[in-house]
Short mmCIF file of C-alpha atoms in Angstrom, two decimals:
data_model
loop_
_atom_site.label_atom_id
_atom_site.label_comp_id
_atom_site.label_asym_id
_atom_site.label_seq_id
_atom_site.Cartn_x
_atom_site.Cartn_y
_atom_site.Cartn_z
CA MET A 933 -50.90 89.77 46.79
CA GLU A 934 -48.76 86.72 46.00
CA PHE A 935 -49.92 84.28 43.33
CA TYR A 936 -49.09 80.60 43.04
CA LYS A 937 -49.88 77.51 40.96
CA ASP A 938 -53.34 75.93 41.50
CA GLN A 939 -54.65 79.06 43.22
CA LEU A 940 -58.32 79.84 42.48
CA VAL A 941 -59.13 83.49 41.70
CA ASN A 942 -62.10 85.50 40.50
CA VAL A 943 -61.33 87.63 37.46
CA THR A 944 -63.18 90.17 35.33
CA ILE A 945 -62.12 89.86 31.69
CA GLU A 946 -61.25 93.29 30.33
CA ASP A 947 -59.51 92.50 27.03
CA MET A 948 -58.46 89.67 24.74
CA GLY A 949 -55.02 88.74 23.44
CA LYS A 950 -54.12 88.35 19.79
CA ASP A 951 -54.89 84.62 20.02
CA GLY A 952 -58.37 85.23 21.50
CA THR A 953 -57.37 84.47 25.09
CA GLY A 954 -59.25 86.47 27.72
CA VAL A 955 -57.18 88.92 29.75
CA GLY A 956 -58.03 90.16 33.22
CA LYS A 957 -56.23 91.52 36.28
CA VAL A 958 -56.26 90.61 39.95
CA ASP A 959 -54.61 93.29 42.10
CA GLY A 960 -52.77 94.49 38.98
CA TYR A 961 -51.52 91.00 38.11
CA ALA A 962 -52.49 90.06 34.54
CA LEU A 963 -53.92 86.62 33.84
CA PHE A 964 -54.45 85.05 30.42
CA ILE A 965 -57.48 82.74 30.45
CA LYS A 966 -58.47 80.68 27.41
CA ASP A 967 -62.21 80.51 26.53
CA ALA A 968 -63.04 83.67 28.49
CA VAL A 969 -64.40 86.68 26.59
CA ILE A 970 -64.52 90.41 27.25
CA GLY A 971 -67.07 91.17 29.98
CA ASP A 972 -67.03 87.73 31.63
CA VAL A 973 -66.57 87.40 35.38
CA VAL A 974 -64.92 84.01 35.86
CA ARG A 975 -63.29 81.74 38.38
CA ALA A 976 -59.96 80.47 37.14
CA LYS A 977 -57.22 78.17 38.36
CA ILE A 978 -53.69 79.55 37.98
CA MET A 979 -51.54 77.11 36.00
CA LYS A 980 -48.33 79.06 35.48
CA THR A 981 -46.89 82.23 37.00
CA LYS A 982 -44.40 84.79 35.73
CA ALA A 983 -43.14 87.97 37.40
CA SER A 984 -45.90 90.27 36.12
CA TYR A 985 -48.42 87.90 34.52
CA GLY A 986 -49.65 84.34 34.53
CA TYR A 987 -51.80 81.76 32.77
CA ALA A 988 -54.98 80.29 34.22
CA ARG A 989 -57.60 77.71 33.24
CA LEU A 990 -61.27 78.65 33.19
CA THR A 991 -63.15 76.63 35.80
CA GLU A 992 -66.47 78.50 36.09
CA ILE A 993 -68.25 81.45 34.50
CA LEU A 994 -69.61 83.39 37.49
CA LYS A 995 -71.30 86.06 35.39
CA PRO A 996 -71.37 85.71 31.60
CA SER A 997 -70.52 88.68 29.44
CA PRO A 998 -73.47 90.35 27.69
CA HIS A 999 -71.45 89.69 24.51
CA ARG A 1000 -71.05 85.95 25.14
CA THR A 1001 -72.93 83.76 22.69
CA GLU A 1002 -73.51 80.05 22.19
CA PRO A 1003 -71.15 78.65 19.53
CA VAL A 1004 -72.73 77.28 16.36
CA CYS A 1005 -70.15 74.48 16.29
CA PRO A 1006 -70.14 71.98 19.19
CA PHE A 1007 -66.36 71.58 18.78
CA ALA A 1008 -65.56 75.31 18.93
CA ARG A 1009 -63.81 75.14 22.31
CA GLN A 1010 -61.64 72.11 21.39
CA CYS A 1011 -60.82 73.01 17.79
CA GLY A 1012 -57.91 75.31 17.03
CA GLY A 1013 -59.69 76.95 14.08
CA CYS A 1014 -62.26 79.28 15.68
CA GLN A 1015 -61.00 81.25 18.67
CA LEU A 1016 -63.91 83.72 18.84
CA GLN A 1017 -67.14 81.77 18.30
CA THR A 1018 -68.26 82.48 21.88
CA LEU A 1019 -68.03 86.24 21.27
CA ALA A 1020 -70.94 87.93 19.46
CA TYR A 1021 -69.98 89.02 15.96
CA PRO A 1022 -70.36 92.82 16.49
CA GLN A 1023 -67.92 92.53 19.40
CA GLN A 1024 -65.55 90.43 17.28
CA LEU A 1025 -65.45 93.32 14.81
CA SER A 1026 -64.84 95.82 17.60
CA PHE A 1027 -62.04 93.67 19.03
CA LYS A 1028 -60.32 93.41 15.64
CA GLU A 1029 -60.70 97.10 14.81
CA ASN A 1030 -59.22 97.99 18.20
CA ALA A 1031 -56.32 95.58 17.63
CA VAL A 1032 -55.38 97.38 14.40
CA ARG A 1033 -55.73 100.76 16.10
CA GLN A 1034 -53.64 99.75 19.12
CA ASN A 1035 -50.82 98.33 17.00
CA LEU A 1036 -50.68 101.45 14.85
CA GLY A 1037 -50.56 103.52 18.02
CA HIS A 1038 -48.17 101.48 20.17
CA ILE A 1039 -45.88 100.05 17.48
CA GLY A 1040 -46.42 102.57 14.68
CA GLY A 1041 -46.18 105.61 16.93
CA LEU A 1042 -49.31 107.26 15.55
CA PRO A 1043 -51.04 109.70 17.92
CA LYS A 1044 -54.70 109.07 18.83
CA ALA A 1045 -55.80 112.28 17.10
CA ILE A 1046 -54.35 111.11 13.77
CA LEU A 1047 -55.84 107.63 14.12
CA ASP A 1048 -59.24 109.14 14.93
CA SER A 1049 -59.11 111.10 11.68
CA ILE A 1050 -57.86 108.37 9.31
CA MET A 1051 -59.33 105.08 10.58
CA GLU A 1052 -62.34 103.82 8.66
CA PRO A 1053 -64.87 101.42 10.23
CA ILE A 1054 -64.01 97.75 9.85
CA ILE A 1055 -65.69 95.99 6.93
CA GLY A 1056 -67.47 92.95 8.32
CA MET A 1057 -69.71 90.27 6.86
CA GLU A 1058 -73.50 90.07 6.81
CA ASN A 1059 -73.25 86.31 7.40
CA PRO A 1060 -69.96 85.38 9.11
CA PHE A 1061 -70.24 81.64 8.43
CA ARG A 1062 -69.74 79.39 5.36
CA TYR A 1063 -67.23 81.82 3.91
CA ARG A 1064 -64.19 79.59 3.29
CA ASN A 1065 -63.64 78.32 -0.26
CA LYS A 1066 -60.78 76.06 0.85
CA ALA A 1067 -60.33 73.48 3.62
CA GLN A 1068 -57.57 71.01 4.53
CA PHE A 1069 -58.66 68.08 6.68
CA PRO A 1070 -55.97 65.86 8.27
CA VAL A 1071 -56.77 62.14 8.36
CA GLY A 1072 -55.74 59.80 11.18
CA ARG A 1073 -57.01 57.31 13.75
CA ASP A 1074 -58.57 57.75 17.17
CA LYS A 1075 -57.52 55.82 20.28
CA ASP A 1076 -59.82 52.95 19.24
CA GLY A 1077 -58.20 52.68 15.82
CA GLN A 1078 -61.12 54.18 13.90
CA ILE A 1079 -60.33 56.42 10.91
CA ILE A 1080 -61.13 60.04 11.70
CA THR A 1081 -60.81 63.43 10.06
CA GLY A 1082 -61.45 66.96 11.23
CA PHE A 1083 -59.15 69.74 12.40
CA TYR A 1084 -56.26 69.93 14.82
CA ALA A 1085 -56.82 71.03 18.39
CA GLY A 1086 -55.14 74.34 19.18
CA ARG A 1087 -51.30 74.18 19.14
CA THR A 1088 -51.31 70.39 18.66
CA HIS A 1089 -51.52 67.76 15.95
CA LYS A 1090 -54.33 65.95 17.75
CA ILE A 1091 -57.27 65.61 15.37
CA ILE A 1092 -60.67 66.71 16.67
CA PRO A 1093 -63.06 64.40 14.75
CA ASN A 1094 -65.52 66.70 13.01
CA ARG A 1095 -66.76 66.47 9.43
CA GLU A 1096 -69.03 69.52 9.64
CA CYS A 1097 -67.12 72.80 9.77
CA TYR A 1098 -69.43 75.82 9.74
CA LEU A 1099 -66.80 78.05 8.14
CA GLY A 1100 -66.52 75.81 5.07
CA ILE A 1101 -68.93 74.77 2.33
CA PRO A 1102 -71.79 72.38 3.25
CA GLN A 1103 -70.57 69.82 0.68
CA ASN A 1104 -67.44 69.14 2.76
CA SER A 1105 -69.37 66.82 5.05
CA ALA A 1106 -70.54 64.59 2.18
CA ILE A 1107 -67.04 64.60 0.65
CA LEU A 1108 -65.41 63.48 3.90
CA ASP A 1109 -68.06 60.81 4.51
CA THR A 1110 -67.42 59.41 1.03
CA VAL A 1111 -63.62 59.40 1.41
CA ILE A 1112 -63.63 57.79 4.88
CA ASN A 1113 -66.18 55.16 3.80
CA HIS A 1114 -63.97 54.32 0.81
CA MET A 1115 -60.91 53.97 3.05
CA GLU A 1116 -62.74 51.69 5.47
CA LYS A 1117 -64.22 49.53 2.72
CA HIS A 1118 -60.87 48.99 0.97
CA HIS A 1119 -58.72 48.89 4.15
CA ILE A 1120 -56.72 52.00 3.20
CA ALA A 1121 -54.66 53.24 6.14
CA PRO A 1122 -54.44 56.90 7.13
CA TYR A 1123 -50.99 58.44 7.48
CA ASP A 1124 -49.30 58.25 10.86
CA GLU A 1125 -46.95 61.17 11.59
CA THR A 1126 -44.94 59.24 14.18
CA SER A 1127 -44.10 56.20 12.06
CA GLY A 1128 -44.28 57.84 8.62
CA LYS A 1129 -46.46 54.96 7.45
CA GLY A 1130 -50.00 54.93 6.07
CA LEU A 1131 -51.35 56.40 2.84
CA VAL A 1132 -53.94 59.18 3.12
CA ARG A 1133 -52.59 62.33 4.80
CA HIS A 1134 -55.11 65.08 4.05
CA VAL A 1135 -58.31 65.76 2.15
CA LEU A 1136 -58.15 69.17 0.46
CA THR A 1137 -61.31 70.77 -0.89
CA ARG A 1138 -61.71 73.96 -2.92
CA CYS A 1139 -64.84 75.62 -4.23
CA GLY A 1140 -65.59 78.40 -6.71
CA PHE A 1141 -68.23 80.51 -4.98
CA GLN A 1142 -69.47 82.12 -8.19
CA THR A 1143 -69.05 79.11 -10.48
CA GLY A 1144 -70.09 76.43 -8.00
CA GLU A 1145 -67.18 74.22 -9.12
CA ILE A 1146 -65.71 71.88 -6.49
CA MET A 1147 -62.29 70.25 -6.28
CA VAL A 1148 -61.29 67.29 -4.10
CA CYS A 1149 -57.59 66.52 -3.72
CA LEU A 1150 -56.36 63.62 -1.61
CA VAL A 1151 -52.82 64.10 -0.33
CA ILE A 1152 -51.21 60.67 -0.21
CA ASN A 1153 -47.95 59.15 1.00
CA GLY A 1154 -47.48 57.11 -2.17
CA LYS A 1155 -48.04 57.09 -5.92
CA ASN A 1156 -51.53 55.58 -6.13
CA LEU A 1157 -54.79 55.26 -4.23
CA PRO A 1158 -56.41 51.81 -4.37
CA HIS A 1159 -59.66 51.83 -6.37
CA ALA A 1160 -59.36 55.57 -7.02
CA GLU A 1161 -61.78 55.32 -9.96
CA LYS A 1162 -64.49 53.89 -7.66
CA LEU A 1163 -64.00 56.76 -5.23
CA ALA A 1164 -64.19 59.26 -8.09
CA HIS A 1165 -67.42 57.65 -9.31
CA GLN A 1166 -68.98 58.26 -5.89
CA LEU A 1167 -67.60 61.79 -5.49
CA GLU A 1168 -68.71 62.93 -8.93
CA THR A 1169 -72.36 62.59 -7.87
CA ILE A 1170 -71.91 65.53 -5.44
CA PRO A 1171 -73.35 68.65 -7.13
CA GLY A 1172 -70.63 70.92 -8.51
CA MET A 1173 -67.88 68.29 -8.54
CA THR A 1174 -65.42 69.35 -11.25
CA SER A 1175 -61.97 68.09 -10.30
CA ILE A 1176 -60.69 65.04 -8.40
CA LEU A 1177 -56.93 64.69 -7.93
CA LEU A 1178 -54.22 62.96 -5.97
CA ASN A 1179 -51.31 64.96 -4.60
CA ILE A 1180 -48.10 63.05 -3.89
CA ASN A 1181 -46.32 63.99 -0.66
CA LYS A 1182 -43.83 61.45 0.73
CA GLN A 1183 -41.92 63.98 2.84
CA ARG A 1184 -41.90 63.58 6.62
CA ASN A 1185 -42.69 67.18 7.51
CA ASN A 1186 -45.66 69.42 8.26
CA VAL A 1187 -46.01 70.73 4.71
CA ILE A 1188 -49.42 69.61 3.49
CA LEU A 1189 -49.02 69.53 -0.29
CA GLY A 1190 -46.33 67.89 -2.39
CA GLU A 1191 -45.28 69.14 -5.80
CA THR A 1192 -46.90 66.47 -8.01
CA ASN A 1193 -50.61 66.16 -8.83
CA THR A 1194 -52.29 63.25 -10.62
CA LEU A 1195 -55.69 63.80 -12.19
CA VAL A 1196 -58.23 61.09 -11.35
CA TRP A 1197 -61.37 62.61 -12.84
CA GLY A 1198 -62.54 65.86 -14.43
CA LYS A 1199 -60.30 68.90 -14.91
CA PRO A 1200 -56.95 69.57 -13.18
CA TYR A 1201 -58.29 72.89 -11.89
CA ILE A 1202 -61.47 74.76 -11.03
CA THR A 1203 -62.39 78.33 -11.92
CA ASP A 1204 -63.88 81.16 -9.91
CA CYS A 1205 -64.56 84.84 -10.39
CA ILE A 1206 -63.99 87.96 -8.36
CA LYS A 1207 -66.41 90.46 -9.84
CA ASP A 1208 -65.98 89.89 -13.60
CA LEU A 1209 -62.40 88.58 -13.49
CA GLN A 1210 -61.90 84.84 -13.91
CA PHE A 1211 -59.21 82.74 -12.20
CA CYS A 1212 -57.96 79.18 -12.66
CA ILE A 1213 -57.27 77.49 -9.32
CA SER A 1214 -55.12 74.38 -8.89
CA PRO A 1215 -54.45 72.57 -5.58
CA GLN A 1216 -51.30 74.67 -4.99
CA SER A 1217 -52.74 78.02 -6.11
CA PHE A 1218 -52.80 80.83 -3.59
CA PHE A 1219 -56.30 82.28 -3.77
CA GLN A 1220 -57.99 84.30 -1.05
CA VAL A 1221 -60.13 81.93 1.04
CA ASN A 1222 -62.98 84.41 1.59
CA PRO A 1223 -64.06 85.53 -1.89
CA ARG A 1224 -66.90 87.74 -0.65
CA GLN A 1225 -64.59 89.83 1.52
CA THR A 1226 -61.81 89.67 -1.07
CA GLU A 1227 -64.00 91.58 -3.50
CA LYS A 1228 -64.53 94.31 -0.90
CA MET A 1229 -60.81 94.35 -0.08
CA TYR A 1230 -59.77 94.73 -3.72
CA GLU A 1231 -62.34 97.48 -4.26
CA LYS A 1232 -60.81 99.34 -1.32
CA ALA A 1233 -57.31 98.82 -2.75
CA LEU A 1234 -58.47 100.26 -6.06
CA GLU A 1235 -60.04 103.22 -4.28
CA TYR A 1236 -56.77 103.93 -2.47
CA ALA A 1237 -54.69 103.49 -5.66
CA ALA A 1238 -56.83 106.19 -7.36
CA LEU A 1239 -55.82 105.09 -10.85
CA THR A 1240 -56.67 107.21 -13.91
CA GLY A 1241 -55.30 104.92 -16.63
CA GLU A 1242 -51.94 106.66 -16.94
CA GLU A 1243 -50.06 105.11 -14.03
CA THR A 1244 -47.33 102.51 -13.81
CA VAL A 1245 -48.04 100.20 -10.88
CA TRP A 1246 -45.90 97.59 -9.12
CA ASP A 1247 -47.76 94.83 -7.29
CA LEU A 1248 -45.39 93.12 -4.85
CA TYR A 1249 -46.05 89.67 -3.37
CA CYS A 1250 -48.65 89.33 -6.12
CA GLY A 1251 -49.45 85.60 -5.78
CA ILE A 1252 -51.51 84.41 -8.76
CA GLY A 1253 -52.00 88.02 -9.84
CA SER A 1254 -55.47 88.61 -8.43
CA ILE A 1255 -54.84 92.22 -7.33
CA SER A 1256 -52.64 92.79 -10.41
CA LEU A 1257 -55.56 92.00 -12.70
CA PHE A 1258 -57.83 94.42 -10.87
CA LEU A 1259 -55.19 97.15 -11.14
CA ALA A 1260 -54.43 96.44 -14.81
CA ARG A 1261 -57.92 97.37 -15.96
CA HIS A 1262 -57.38 100.88 -14.59
CA ALA A 1263 -53.62 101.42 -15.09
CA LYS A 1264 -51.31 101.96 -18.02
CA LYS A 1265 -48.89 99.19 -16.97
CA VAL A 1266 -48.68 96.75 -14.05
CA TYR A 1267 -45.63 94.77 -12.92
CA GLY A 1268 -46.14 91.87 -10.52
CA VAL A 1269 -43.46 90.20 -8.39
CA GLU A 1270 -43.89 86.82 -6.70
CA ILE A 1271 -41.39 84.32 -5.26
CA VAL A 1272 -43.37 81.12 -6.04
CA PRO A 1273 -42.76 80.01 -9.66
CA VAL A 1274 -46.06 78.11 -9.95
CA ALA A 1275 -47.96 81.17 -8.74
CA VAL A 1276 -46.27 83.29 -11.44
CA GLN A 1277 -47.26 80.73 -14.07
CA ASN A 1278 -50.83 80.95 -12.79
CA ALA A 1279 -50.68 84.75 -12.81
CA ARG A 1280 -49.60 84.82 -16.47
CA ALA A 1281 -52.32 82.32 -17.37
CA ASN A 1282 -54.93 84.41 -15.53
CA ALA A 1283 -53.82 87.53 -17.39
CA ARG A 1284 -54.27 85.70 -20.72
CA LEU A 1285 -57.61 84.28 -19.57
CA ASN A 1286 -58.88 87.79 -18.91
CA CYS A 1287 -57.32 89.28 -22.10
CA LEU A 1288 -55.08 91.68 -20.21
CA ASP A 1289 -51.81 92.40 -22.01
CA ASN A 1290 -50.54 95.33 -19.92
CA ILE A 1291 -49.17 93.10 -17.12
CA GLU A 1292 -45.69 91.67 -16.74
CA PHE A 1293 -44.69 89.26 -13.98
CA PHE A 1294 -41.27 88.59 -12.42
CA THR A 1295 -40.30 85.52 -10.40
CA GLY A 1296 -38.22 86.16 -7.30
CA LYS A 1297 -38.10 87.86 -3.91
CA ALA A 1298 -39.67 91.31 -3.95
CA GLU A 1299 -36.84 92.60 -1.74
CA GLU A 1300 -34.36 91.51 -4.42
CA ILE A 1301 -36.24 92.17 -7.66
CA LEU A 1302 -37.36 95.72 -6.88
CA PRO A 1303 -33.95 97.07 -5.70
CA ALA A 1304 -32.22 95.44 -8.68
CA LYS A 1305 -34.66 96.98 -11.15
CA TYR A 1306 -34.35 100.37 -9.49
CA GLN A 1307 -30.54 100.30 -9.50
CA ASP A 1308 -30.56 99.35 -13.20
CA GLY A 1309 -32.85 102.27 -13.98
CA GLN A 1310 -35.62 99.92 -15.12
CA MET A 1311 -38.05 100.68 -12.36
CA HIS A 1312 -40.51 103.57 -12.21
CA ALA A 1313 -43.69 103.50 -10.17
CA ASP A 1314 -46.54 105.93 -9.68
CA VAL A 1315 -48.22 103.49 -7.28
CA ILE A 1316 -46.81 100.52 -5.37
CA VAL A 1317 -49.09 97.89 -3.87
CA VAL A 1318 -47.66 95.46 -1.30
CA ASP A 1319 -49.42 92.40 0.12
CA PRO A 1320 -46.65 90.72 2.14
CA PRO A 1321 -46.79 87.62 4.36
CA ARG A 1322 -47.22 87.99 8.12
CA LYS A 1323 -43.58 88.94 8.63
CA GLY A 1324 -44.18 92.15 6.67
CA CYS A 1325 -41.82 93.85 4.23
CA ASP A 1326 -38.05 93.49 4.15
CA THR A 1327 -36.08 96.66 4.97
CA ALA A 1328 -34.36 96.52 1.55
CA LEU A 1329 -37.77 96.69 -0.11
CA LEU A 1330 -38.95 99.59 2.06
CA ASP A 1331 -35.71 101.45 1.32
CA THR A 1332 -36.30 101.04 -2.43
CA ILE A 1333 -39.85 102.37 -2.05
CA LEU A 1334 -38.45 105.42 -0.27
CA GLN A 1335 -35.89 105.92 -3.05
CA ALA A 1336 -38.39 105.40 -5.89
CA LYS A 1337 -40.91 107.77 -4.26
CA PRO A 1338 -44.19 106.52 -5.79
CA ARG A 1339 -47.00 108.99 -5.22
CA ARG A 1340 -49.05 106.39 -3.38
CA VAL A 1341 -48.30 103.17 -1.50
CA VAL A 1342 -51.19 100.79 -0.85
CA TYR A 1343 -50.31 98.31 1.89
CA VAL A 1344 -52.51 95.20 2.24
CA SER A 1345 -51.70 93.48 5.52
CA CYS A 1346 -52.60 90.23 7.26
CA ASP A 1347 -50.75 91.20 10.47
CA SER A 1348 -51.34 94.65 11.90
CA ALA A 1349 -48.24 94.45 14.12
CA THR A 1350 -45.83 94.19 11.19
CA LEU A 1351 -48.00 96.64 9.27
CA ALA A 1352 -47.53 99.17 12.07
CA ARG A 1353 -43.76 98.59 12.08
CA ASP A 1354 -43.52 99.13 8.30
CA VAL A 1355 -45.82 102.16 8.36
CA LYS A 1356 -43.56 103.74 10.97
CA TYR A 1357 -40.53 103.12 8.74
CA LEU A 1358 -42.22 104.69 5.71
CA ARG A 1359 -43.46 107.66 7.75
CA GLN A 1360 -39.92 108.28 8.98
CA GLY A 1361 -38.89 108.29 5.31
CA GLY A 1362 -41.34 111.03 4.40
CA TYR A 1363 -44.65 109.29 3.72
CA GLU A 1364 -47.89 110.28 5.39
CA LEU A 1365 -50.50 107.73 6.44
CA LYS A 1366 -53.75 108.90 4.88
CA SER A 1367 -56.28 106.12 5.47
CA VAL A 1368 -56.61 102.78 7.26
CA CYS A 1369 -59.43 100.29 6.75
CA PRO A 1370 -59.59 96.99 8.67
CA ILE A 1371 -61.37 94.14 6.87
CA ASP A 1372 -62.65 90.97 8.52
CA ASN A 1373 -61.69 88.22 6.09
CA PHE A 1374 -61.71 85.55 8.81
CA PRO A 1375 -64.78 85.78 11.07
CA MET A 1376 -64.75 83.63 14.21
CA THR A 1377 -60.93 83.75 14.24
CA CYS A 1378 -58.47 86.32 15.57
CA HIS A 1379 -57.00 87.12 12.15
CA THR A 1380 -57.62 90.58 10.69
CA GLU A 1381 -56.71 92.13 7.35
CA ALA A 1382 -56.15 95.85 6.97
CA ILE A 1383 -55.44 98.19 4.06
CA CYS A 1384 -53.49 101.42 4.40
CA LEU A 1385 -52.90 104.30 2.02
CA LEU A 1386 -49.66 106.25 2.31
CA SER A 1387 -48.72 109.19 0.12
CA ILE A 1388 -45.79 111.54 -0.24
#
């Protein structure tokens, strides 16, 4: 059968892509259809064709999937934040667990029999909403010139006006109402990406889930916000308000935060706890956005590390030292490595805050620091923990791990494709994959965390 643009076809959705797009086949020809979920029978209009696959637009749901559900958020289909709200949560977990399994099989080269024996069930959430402790709302104007805020539509910088995100804290709505009302009253212009003019770029909010402390940080294209004290006076009435800041960002790029913060009211940071460890969080701090799942993830990392109190541990890509602190209470010595200088400063402060003196932090690239320490004879590790960005670990780092031969490697991953690639490399170097546990840190989205244990 030949396929062409604007052709209407009926498709049964059999799978979903890594971005949440439904995938079905017509006479063996694969079609990617946004907003369709596994089990749907849909009518779709072909928009673009390739040799062996194409893209189509959903025009009608002929028979809804038994797993299809009504989104909580009325903007779910438009917004780029939640790709899976129309899929029931148990099926979201199944989809994510299968994605980890498939990548480890196809990319990592692990046979099904091994995966069946080592894969643990995915750790999901009892309530998969209101889990985010951080949100970044762009500010702009609609076509009528009204000030709006919300989130970007998928793969665009078009703002979907929505002040009530069901993944974030309920207070966000009141915060955004207060900020926008202040801007309208005092004729403060939002930032315009095209012209580079306007003042208010983003509204950043952070919340300590255990402490209840709230931070509001306005990212501005200038040095001052008119009548900032009046805005602070209104914001401070919101329960939990602890910190109100301005962040200066005059750069014409897509980076949200600048380097300079100005305190308007309260403290320059908030605090939160993961179990009984306390952390100071500034606007720029990297801190896991789902603290409930983070606690479960760190407990699993500790289980895999199997520390007795005698081990030397290296924690690579350590951020503000959150995993390092958990490890330090059970290890003889912990070394953390992080490329961001501010994060290292935060990590050292967090170690002091929690009275842990068996941690040392290094600033730099993990793929440079670890090999250099090993070559100088200054590096010994019983356990290495890695929590890299989506691109995974550099080959130079993996080679040093293979040379250092720690008894256990605990790999915390936010991208199971690069995890599978790196696991394959370590297995070829003599390590055996012992356990894999997917963790759903980002319900309603396609993102999945996973933790692996490798030993030699």
